[in-house]
Coordinates of C-alpha atoms in Angstrom, one line a residue:
Chain P
D1 CA 18.9 54.0 137.8
A2 CA 20.4 53.3 134.4
G3 CA 23.2 55.7 134.0
V4 CA 24.0 56.9 130.2
T5 CA 24.2 54.1 127.8
Q6 CA 25.8 54.1 124.5
S7 CA 26.2 51.8 121.5
P8 CA 28.0 49.8 120.3
T9 CA 30.9 49.7 122.7
H10 CA 33.4 48.5 119.9
L11 CA 33.6 48.7 116.2
I12 CA 35.7 48.7 113.5
K13 CA 35.5 50.5 110.2
T14 CA 37.5 51.2 107.1
R15 CA 38.7 54.5 105.7
G16 CA 35.8 56.1 103.8
Q17 CA 33.2 54.3 105.7
Q18 CA 30.4 56.0 107.7
V19 CA 29.4 55.3 111.2
T20 CA 26.5 56.1 113.5
L21 CA 27.2 56.2 117.3
R22 CA 24.0 56.0 119.9
C23 CA 23.4 57.2 123.3
S24 CA 20.5 57.0 125.7
P25 CA 21.0 59.7 128.6
I26 CA 19.9 59.8 132.2
S27 CA 15.8 59.2 132.4
G28 CA 14.8 63.2 132.6
H29 CA 18.1 64.5 131.4
K30 CA 17.2 66.7 128.0
S31 CA 20.8 67.7 127.4
V32 CA 23.2 65.4 125.5
S33 CA 26.5 66.5 124.4
W34 CA 29.3 64.2 122.2
Y35 CA 33.0 64.3 123.1
Q36 CA 35.9 62.7 121.0
Q37 CA 38.9 61.3 123.3
V38 CA 42.3 60.5 121.6
L39 CA 44.5 58.1 123.3
G40 CA 46.3 60.1 125.9
Q41 CA 44.5 63.2 125.6
G42 CA 41.4 64.7 127.6
P43 CA 38.1 64.4 125.6
Q44 CA 37.3 67.2 123.1
F45 CA 33.8 68.9 123.0
I46 CA 31.9 68.1 119.7
F47 CA 28.2 68.6 120.0
Q48 CA 25.8 69.9 122.6
Y49 CA 22.2 68.9 121.9
Y50 CA 19.2 70.4 124.3
E51 CA 15.2 69.7 123.4
K52 CA 16.4 68.2 120.4
E53 CA 18.3 71.6 118.9
E54 CA 21.7 71.9 118.5
R55 CA 23.2 74.1 121.2
G56 CA 26.9 74.3 120.4
R57 CA 29.4 72.8 118.2
G58 CA 33.2 72.5 118.6
N59 CA 35.9 72.4 116.3
F60 CA 35.2 69.3 114.4
P61 CA 34.8 68.8 110.2
D62 CA 31.3 68.8 108.7
R63 CA 31.6 65.0 108.4
F64 CA 30.6 64.9 111.9
S65 CA 26.7 65.5 112.6
A66 CA 24.7 64.6 115.1
R67 CA 20.6 64.7 115.9
Q68 CA 18.3 64.2 119.2
F69 CA 15.2 62.5 119.0
P70 CA 12.2 63.2 121.0
N71 CA 12.7 60.8 124.0
Y72 CA 16.2 63.0 124.2
S73 CA 18.7 60.0 123.1
S74 CA 21.0 61.3 120.4
E75 CA 23.2 59.6 117.6
L76 CA 26.7 60.8 116.4
N77 CA 27.1 60.2 112.7
V78 CA 31.0 60.5 111.3
N79 CA 31.1 60.3 107.3
A80 CA 34.1 59.4 105.3
L81 CA 36.1 58.0 108.3
L82 CA 39.8 59.1 108.1
L83 CA 42.3 56.8 110.4
G84 CA 42.7 60.0 112.6
D85 CA 38.8 59.3 113.5
S86 CA 39.6 56.6 115.7
A87 CA 39.1 57.4 119.0
L88 CA 36.9 56.9 122.1
Y89 CA 33.7 58.8 121.7
L90 CA 32.0 59.7 124.5
C91 CA 28.2 61.0 125.3
A92 CA 27.4 63.2 128.2
S93 CA 23.9 63.6 129.8
S94 CA 23.3 66.7 131.9
F95 CA 20.7 68.1 134.2
Q96 CA 21.6 71.7 135.0
N97 CA 25.2 71.5 135.9
T98 CA 25.6 67.8 136.8
I99 CA 27.2 66.0 133.7
Y100 CA 27.3 62.5 133.6
F101 CA 29.2 60.4 131.2
G102 CA 28.5 57.1 129.6
E103 CA 31.3 54.1 129.1
G104 CA 32.0 55.4 125.4
S105 CA 32.2 54.0 121.9
W106 CA 35.7 52.8 121.0
L107 CA 36.1 53.3 117.0
T108 CA 38.8 52.2 115.3
V109 CA 39.6 53.2 111.6
V110 CA 41.7 50.9 109.5
Chain R
G1 CA 41.2 81.3 125.6
E2 CA 40.3 78.2 127.2
D3 CA 43.0 76.1 128.7
V4 CA 43.5 74.0 131.6
E5 CA 46.5 72.4 132.8
Q6 CA 47.5 69.5 135.0
S7 CA 50.9 67.3 135.7
L8 CA 51.1 64.6 134.1
F9 CA 51.5 61.9 136.8
L10 CA 51.6 61.4 140.7
S11 CA 52.5 58.2 142.5
V12 CA 51.9 57.9 146.2
R13 CA 51.7 55.0 148.7
E14 CA 48.9 53.4 149.7
G15 CA 47.3 55.3 153.0
D16 CA 48.6 58.4 152.1
S17 CA 47.0 61.8 150.8
S18 CA 47.2 62.3 147.3
V19 CA 47.2 66.0 145.9
I20 CA 46.0 66.4 142.1
N21 CA 46.6 70.0 140.8
C22 CA 44.9 71.9 138.1
T23 CA 45.3 75.9 136.7
Y24 CA 43.0 77.0 134.2
T25 CA 43.1 80.3 132.3
D26 CA 39.6 81.4 131.6
S27 CA 38.0 83.8 134.8
S28 CA 34.6 83.1 133.1
S29 CA 34.7 79.4 134.6
T30 CA 31.4 79.1 136.2
Y31 CA 31.8 75.2 137.5
L32 CA 35.0 73.0 137.7
Y33 CA 34.7 69.4 137.8
W34 CA 37.0 66.3 138.6
Y35 CA 36.4 63.0 136.4
K36 CA 38.0 59.8 137.2
Q37 CA 38.9 57.6 134.2
E38 CA 40.0 54.0 134.8
P39 CA 41.8 52.0 131.9
G40 CA 39.5 51.1 129.0
A41 CA 36.2 52.9 130.9
G42 CA 34.3 56.4 130.4
L43 CA 34.4 59.1 132.8
Q44 CA 33.1 58.8 136.3
L45 CA 31.9 62.2 137.9
L46 CA 33.4 62.4 141.2
T47 CA 32.5 65.7 142.1
Y48 CA 32.1 69.6 141.2
I49 CA 32.0 72.9 142.7
F50 CA 30.8 76.2 142.0
S51 CA 33.3 78.9 141.0
N52 CA 32.2 81.5 143.9
M53 CA 33.0 78.5 146.6
D54 CA 36.0 78.1 148.3
M55 CA 36.1 74.4 149.2
K56 CA 33.9 71.5 148.7
Q57 CA 34.3 68.0 151.0
D58 CA 32.6 64.9 150.2
Q59 CA 34.0 61.9 151.9
R60 CA 37.4 60.9 151.3
L61 CA 37.5 64.0 148.5
T62 CA 38.2 67.9 149.0
V63 CA 38.1 70.1 146.5
L64 CA 39.9 73.5 147.4
L65 CA 39.4 76.5 144.7
N66 CA 41.6 79.4 144.4
K67 CA 40.1 81.6 142.2
K68 CA 42.6 84.7 142.3
D69 CA 45.3 82.1 141.3
K70 CA 42.8 80.0 139.0
H71 CA 44.1 77.0 140.8
L72 CA 42.0 74.0 141.5
S73 CA 43.0 70.9 143.5
L74 CA 42.0 67.5 144.6
R75 CA 42.7 65.7 147.8
I76 CA 42.3 62.2 148.3
A77 CA 42.6 61.1 151.8
D78 CA 43.7 57.4 152.6
T79 CA 44.5 56.9 149.0
Q80 CA 43.8 53.0 148.0
T81 CA 44.8 51.0 145.4
G82 CA 41.6 51.4 143.6
D83 CA 42.3 55.2 143.2
S84 CA 44.7 54.3 140.6
A85 CA 43.2 55.8 137.4
I86 CA 43.5 59.1 135.3
Y87 CA 42.0 62.2 136.7
F88 CA 40.8 64.9 134.7
C89 CA 39.9 68.5 135.9
A90 CA 37.7 70.2 133.7
E91 CA 35.5 73.6 133.8
T92 CA 32.5 75.0 132.0
L93 CA 32.2 78.7 131.1
S94 CA 29.2 81.1 131.7
G95 CA 26.9 81.9 129.0
G96 CA 26.3 80.4 126.0
Y97 CA 26.1 76.3 125.6
Q98 CA 27.2 74.1 128.1
K99 CA 30.8 72.9 126.7
V100 CA 33.2 70.9 129.1
T101 CA 36.9 71.8 128.6
F102 CA 39.3 69.2 130.1
G103 CA 43.2 69.1 131.2
T104 CA 45.1 66.3 129.9
G105 CA 44.7 64.2 132.9
T106 CA 46.7 63.4 136.1
K107 CA 47.7 59.7 136.0
L108 CA 47.6 58.6 139.5
Q109 CA 49.6 55.6 140.7
V110 CA 49.2 54.0 143.9
I111 CA 52.0 51.7 145.5
P112 CA 50.8 49.3 147.9

């Protein structure tokens, strides 16, 4: 069975640009969450979506946005990129209290 | 508020047991998780425990929860070099949406 899949795996962007990251949850999972993991730290919660609706948002600026599609896949968008946005972005898919993470998208902002 | 703390580093010899410790502050924790992260990779769910349980065992892994002291531990029996990684303790809280709060991670080094 496929796990949580994310794309792209690596990308490099310039300050001020915009980026879109994609996530496909495990089949049957309706909840998708996004996390940011800066080097040397634990992941930080950005968003949770369930049944296409935003259920929760972490302490991130409005430059961060997301959406969930009818097939439960999700996109994370970050506008006006800053150097500090360089991180591993992780998508999590959950069913009840079992939470699985993908391999992440490595974003480097130069 | 939510706070999950772990020691930063643990070194053990191959074949020994490893014990990774974690403390959390919020008494409304519902589920507590252990994740493993290898270099350059995502998070692998190892195990999780409901907050009204004391212990959970899964093959080489044993999770112990002391709810009174808000202390969680992960014991890895017969530690192998492939167990070398960063281990994250994490919690979710009751009510509202599902948000996982992670500790800073414990780097486990297994010496052959």
